């Protein structure tokens, strides 16, 4: 784990000394990630951090700091220029397509836009999450059918508190409910880890807090490792065990949340 690498000079946030602990067998370890989309403009520079099993980590930083790019490189949804990402013990850059799909099926993704299919029920949208575990034409067709699968999808909706809305069309749900259906869809693949990119950025404060409470429950009560990005400093502090802050594509803080204050994190939005 890269511990608090603080800037020097007037802008340095006043944070306590770095946490000395590093997980022995992290669920995710990224080391030295570098990424540019065009010449002479580095988006990520030597980004390193780890996430322990069952840990909740908030990734913060102002617009353009590189949070989404770091997540995408960490999951090899895009190729980093250099550096490595080790997910559940496997280095992703050397993984073949099939192996990569299998490892990534242990990760549930949640994005700012829930991307539900609008004209079908909440339950059917959750059933679609089963695709993440299916492979081959037969597997894909089986992923949608069968009573057992619908029962499992219903159980996922219960976990997010929406079983009563199971038959409601997705386009008739509120923003907060839709995001909870998207989380249920991610749960359908029985993930060990959830990666959520600004999951509450489009929601009002109450719905946003409900969704963050749900993530917290999944992390703390169900033991699902969590990595989320946010601009909400209060959420970062309340819902994570550790905060990693990026500035200009570099990790400038990696610290246990319990010893951080909101003013420490507001430094990254100054
Ligand atoms: N596919 C791409 N091609 C070119 N530039 C890109 C691409 N994706 C991201 N960028 C650039 O990389 C920089 C970092 O973007 P990124 O989305 O990772 O930041 P972020 O911290 O997630 O920002 P935000 O909080 O606004 O979502 C931005 O300047 C963005 O324009």
Coordinates of C-alpha atoms and ligand atoms in Angstrom, one line a residue:
X1 CA 0.0 0.0 0.0
X2 CA 1.2 3.4 -0.8
X3 CA 0.8 5.4 2.4
X4 CA 0.1 9.1 2.7
X5 CA 2.4 10.6 0.1
X6 CA 1.9 14.3 0.9
X7 CA 2.7 17.3 -1.1
X8 CA 5.2 19.7 0.4
X9 CA 4.8 23.4 0.6
X10 CA 1.8 25.7 1.3
X11 CA -0.8 23.4 -0.3
X12 CA 0.1 20.3 1.7
X13 CA -3.0 19.0 3.5
X14 CA -2.5 18.8 7.3
X15 CA -3.0 15.1 7.7
X16 CA -1.6 12.7 10.4
X17 CA 1.3 10.4 9.6
X18 CA 0.7 7.6 7.2
X19 CA -0.8 4.3 8.2
X20 CA 2.0 1.7 8.4
X21 CA -0.1 -1.3 7.6
X22 CA -0.3 -2.9 4.2
X23 CA -2.6 -5.9 3.5
X24 CA -0.6 -9.1 3.2
X25 CA -3.0 -10.5 0.5
X26 CA -5.0 -7.6 -0.9
X27 CA -8.1 -8.2 -3.1
X28 CA -6.7 -5.5 -5.4
X29 CA -3.2 -4.2 -5.7
X30 CA -2.3 -1.6 -8.3
X31 CA 1.3 -0.6 -8.6
X32 CA 2.9 2.1 -10.7
X33 CA 0.0 2.6 -13.1
X34 CA 0.7 5.2 -15.8
X35 CA -1.8 6.2 -18.5
X36 CA -1.9 8.9 -21.2
X37 CA -4.5 9.2 -23.9
X38 CA -2.4 11.6 -25.9
X39 CA 1.3 12.4 -26.1
X40 CA 2.8 14.6 -23.4
X41 CA -0.3 14.6 -21.2
X42 CA -0.1 12.1 -18.4
X43 CA -3.5 11.3 -16.9
X44 CA -2.1 8.8 -14.3
X45 CA 1.5 8.9 -13.0
X46 CA 2.8 6.0 -10.9
X47 CA -0.5 5.3 -9.2
X48 CA -0.3 2.6 -6.5
X49 CA -2.7 1.5 -3.8
X50 CA -4.1 -1.7 -2.4
X51 CA -7.5 -2.8 -1.1
X52 CA -7.7 -5.5 1.6
X53 CA -10.4 -8.2 1.7
X54 CA -13.6 -6.7 3.1
X55 CA -12.1 -3.2 3.1
X56 CA -14.1 -0.1 1.9
X57 CA -11.9 2.4 0.1
X58 CA -13.0 5.9 -1.2
X59 CA -11.2 7.3 -4.1
X60 CA -11.5 11.1 -4.2
X61 CA -10.1 14.0 -6.2
X62 CA -11.4 17.0 -8.2
X63 CA -12.9 16.7 -11.8
X64 CA -10.2 15.3 -14.1
X65 CA -8.0 14.1 -11.3
X66 CA -8.0 10.6 -12.9
X67 CA -10.3 8.6 -10.6
X68 CA -12.4 6.9 -13.4
X69 CA -9.3 6.3 -15.4
X70 CA -7.6 4.7 -12.4
X71 CA -10.6 2.4 -11.8
X72 CA -10.8 1.4 -15.5
X73 CA -7.0 0.6 -15.6
X74 CA -7.3 -1.3 -12.3
X75 CA -10.0 -3.5 -13.8
X76 CA -8.2 -3.6 -17.2
X77 CA -11.3 -2.1 -18.9
X78 CA -8.7 0.0 -20.5
X79 CA -5.0 -0.8 -20.9
X80 CA -2.5 1.2 -18.7
X81 CA 0.7 2.2 -20.5
X82 CA 2.7 0.7 -17.6
X83 CA 2.3 -0.7 -14.1
X84 CA 0.3 -3.6 -12.9
X85 CA -3.0 -4.5 -11.4
X86 CA -3.4 -7.6 -9.4
X87 CA -7.0 -8.6 -8.8
X88 CA -7.6 -11.6 -6.4
X89 CA -4.0 -12.6 -6.9
X90 CA -3.9 -12.5 -10.7
X91 CA -1.9 -9.9 -12.6
X92 CA -4.4 -8.7 -15.2
X93 CA -2.1 -7.5 -17.9
X94 CA -0.9 -11.0 -18.5
X95 CA -4.3 -12.6 -18.2
X96 CA -5.9 -14.0 -21.4
X97 CA -9.4 -12.9 -22.3
X98 CA -11.2 -15.9 -20.8
X99 CA -9.3 -15.7 -17.6
X100 CA -9.8 -12.0 -17.4
X101 CA -13.6 -12.5 -17.8
X102 CA -13.6 -15.1 -15.0
X103 CA -11.7 -12.9 -12.6
X104 CA -13.8 -9.9 -13.4
X105 CA -17.0 -11.9 -12.8
X106 CA -16.1 -11.6 -9.1
X107 CA -16.5 -7.8 -9.3
X108 CA -19.8 -6.0 -9.5
X109 CA -19.7 -2.7 -11.3
X110 CA -22.0 0.2 -10.4
X111 CA -21.9 3.5 -12.3
X112 CA -23.4 7.0 -12.0
X113 CA -25.8 6.1 -14.8
X114 CA -27.7 2.9 -13.8
X115 CA -28.3 1.8 -17.4
X116 CA -31.4 -0.2 -16.6
X117 CA -33.4 -1.5 -19.5
X118 CA -36.4 0.9 -19.2
X119 CA -39.4 -1.1 -20.5
X120 CA -38.9 -4.3 -18.5
X121 CA -39.4 -4.9 -14.8
X122 CA -36.9 -4.3 -12.0
X123 CA -36.8 -8.1 -11.5
X124 CA -35.8 -8.8 -15.2
X125 CA -33.1 -6.1 -15.0
X126 CA -31.7 -7.9 -12.0
X127 CA -31.8 -11.3 -13.8
X128 CA -29.6 -9.6 -16.5
X129 CA -26.9 -9.4 -13.8
X130 CA -26.6 -13.2 -14.1
X131 CA -24.9 -12.7 -17.5
X132 CA -21.8 -11.6 -15.7
X133 CA -21.3 -15.3 -14.6
X134 CA -22.4 -16.9 -17.9
X135 CA -20.2 -18.0 -20.8
X136 CA -20.9 -19.4 -24.2
X137 CA -24.2 -19.3 -26.1
X138 CA -25.8 -22.0 -23.9
X139 CA -24.7 -20.3 -20.7
X140 CA -26.0 -17.0 -21.9
X141 CA -29.4 -18.3 -22.8
X142 CA -29.6 -20.3 -19.5
X143 CA -28.6 -17.1 -17.6
X144 CA -32.1 -15.6 -18.3
X145 CA -34.3 -18.6 -17.7
X146 CA -35.4 -20.8 -14.9
X147 CA -37.3 -20.3 -11.7
X148 CA -34.2 -20.6 -9.5
X149 CA -32.7 -17.6 -11.3
X150 CA -35.8 -15.5 -10.8
X151 CA -35.8 -16.5 -7.2
X152 CA -32.2 -15.4 -6.8
X153 CA -33.0 -12.1 -8.5
X154 CA -35.9 -11.6 -6.1
X155 CA -33.6 -12.3 -3.2
X156 CA -31.1 -9.7 -4.5
X157 CA -34.0 -7.1 -4.7
X158 CA -34.9 -8.0 -1.1
X159 CA -31.3 -7.3 -0.1
X160 CA -31.6 -3.8 -1.5
X161 CA -35.0 -3.3 0.1
X162 CA -37.0 -3.3 -3.2
X163 CA -38.8 -6.7 -3.3
X164 CA -42.1 -4.9 -3.4
X165 CA -41.1 -3.1 -6.6
X166 CA -40.0 -6.3 -8.3
X167 CA -42.7 -6.2 -11.1
X168 CA -42.5 -2.4 -11.6
X169 CA -41.1 -1.2 -14.9
X170 CA -37.7 0.2 -14.6
X171 CA -38.7 3.5 -16.1
X172 CA -41.3 4.0 -13.4
X173 CA -38.7 3.9 -10.6
X174 CA -37.2 6.9 -8.9
X175 CA -33.5 7.6 -9.3
X176 CA -32.6 6.2 -6.0
X177 CA -34.7 3.1 -6.6
X178 CA -33.1 2.6 -10.0
X179 CA -29.6 2.8 -8.5
X180 CA -30.6 0.2 -5.9
X181 CA -31.9 -2.1 -8.7
X182 CA -28.5 -1.6 -10.4
X183 CA -26.8 -2.7 -7.2
X184 CA -29.1 -5.7 -7.0
X185 CA -28.1 -6.5 -10.6
X186 CA -24.5 -6.4 -9.5
X187 CA -25.2 -8.6 -6.5
X188 CA -26.8 -11.2 -8.9
X189 CA -23.3 -12.2 -9.9
X190 CA -22.3 -12.9 -6.3
X191 CA -19.4 -10.4 -6.3
X192 CA -16.6 -10.5 -3.8
X193 CA -15.9 -6.8 -4.6
X194 CA -18.1 -3.9 -5.8
X195 CA -16.5 -1.1 -7.8
X196 CA -18.7 2.0 -7.9
X197 CA -17.9 5.1 -9.9
X198 CA -19.7 8.1 -8.5
X199 CA -22.7 6.0 -7.7
X200 CA -24.8 8.7 -6.0
X201 CA -23.7 11.8 -8.1
X202 CA -27.1 12.0 -9.8
X203 CA -29.2 11.5 -6.7
X204 CA -30.7 13.9 -4.2
X205 CA -29.0 14.0 -0.7
X206 CA -31.6 11.7 0.9
X207 CA -31.5 9.1 -1.9
X208 CA -27.8 9.4 -2.1
X209 CA -27.4 8.6 1.6
X210 CA -29.7 5.7 1.3
X211 CA -27.6 4.2 -1.5
X212 CA -24.4 4.8 0.5
X213 CA -26.0 3.2 3.6
X214 CA -26.7 0.2 1.4
X215 CA -23.1 0.0 0.2
X216 CA -22.0 0.3 3.8
X217 CA -24.3 -2.6 4.8
X218 CA -23.0 -4.8 2.0
X219 CA -19.4 -4.0 3.0
X220 CA -19.7 -4.3 6.7
X221 CA -22.5 -6.9 7.2
X222 CA -21.9 -9.0 4.1
X223 CA -18.2 -8.6 3.8
X224 CA -18.1 -7.4 0.2
X225 CA -14.9 -5.4 -0.6
X226 CA -15.8 -1.9 -1.8
X227 CA -14.0 0.7 -3.9
X228 CA -16.0 3.8 -4.7
X229 CA -15.3 7.2 -6.2
X230 CA -17.0 10.3 -4.9
X231 CA -16.8 14.1 -4.7
X232 CA -18.7 14.0 -1.4
X233 CA -16.1 14.4 1.4
X234 CA -18.7 13.5 4.1
X235 CA -19.5 10.2 2.3
X236 CA -15.8 9.5 1.8
X237 CA -15.2 9.8 5.5
X238 CA -18.4 8.1 6.7
X239 CA -18.5 5.1 4.4
X240 CA -14.9 4.1 3.9
X241 CA -12.1 2.5 6.0
X242 CA -9.5 4.4 3.9
X243 CA -9.4 7.3 1.6
X244 CA -7.1 7.5 -1.4
X245 CA -6.9 11.0 -3.0
X246 CA -5.7 11.8 -6.5
X247 CA -4.4 15.1 -7.6
X248 CA -3.3 15.6 -11.2
X249 CA -3.2 11.8 -11.7
X250 CA -1.0 11.2 -8.7
X251 CA -1.8 9.6 -5.3
X252 CA -1.3 12.4 -2.8
X253 CA -3.0 10.8 0.2
X254 CA -3.7 7.2 1.3
X255 CA -4.9 7.2 4.8
X256 CA -7.2 5.5 7.3
X257 CA -10.5 7.4 7.3
X258 CA -10.7 7.4 11.1
X259 CA -7.8 9.8 11.5
X260 CA -9.0 12.2 8.7
X261 CA -11.2 15.3 8.9
X262 CA -13.2 16.9 6.2
X263 CA -10.8 19.8 6.0
X264 CA -8.0 17.3 5.2
X265 CA -10.1 16.1 2.2
X266 CA -11.4 19.5 1.2
X267 CA -7.7 20.4 0.4
X268 CA -8.2 18.3 -2.8
X269 CA -11.0 20.5 -4.0
X270 CA -9.2 23.8 -3.4
Ligands
LIG1 N1 -10.9 8.1 -23.5 C1 -10.3 9.2 -23.2 N2 -9.6 9.9 -24.2 C2 -9.0 11.1 -23.9 N3 -9.0 11.7 -22.7 C3 -9.6 11.0 -21.7 C4 -10.3 9.8 -21.9 N4 -10.8 9.4 -20.7 C5 -10.5 10.3 -19.8 N5 -9.8 11.3 -20.4 C6 -9.2 12.5 -19.7 O1 -8.5 12.1 -18.6 C7 -8.6 13.0 -17.5 C8 -9.1 12.3 -16.3 O2 -10.4 11.8 -16.5 P1 -11.2 10.9 -15.4 O3 -12.6 10.7 -16.0 O4 -10.3 9.8 -15.1 O5 -11.2 11.9 -14.2 P2 -12.1 11.9 -12.9 O6 -11.2 12.2 -11.7 O7 -12.9 10.6 -12.8 O8 -13.1 13.1 -13.2 P3 -14.6 13.4 -12.8 O9 -14.6 13.5 -11.3 O10 -14.9 14.6 -13.6 O11 -15.4 12.2 -13.3 C9 -9.6 14.1 -18.0 O12 -8.9 15.2 -18.5 C10 -10.3 13.4 -19.2 O13 -10.7 14.4 -20.2

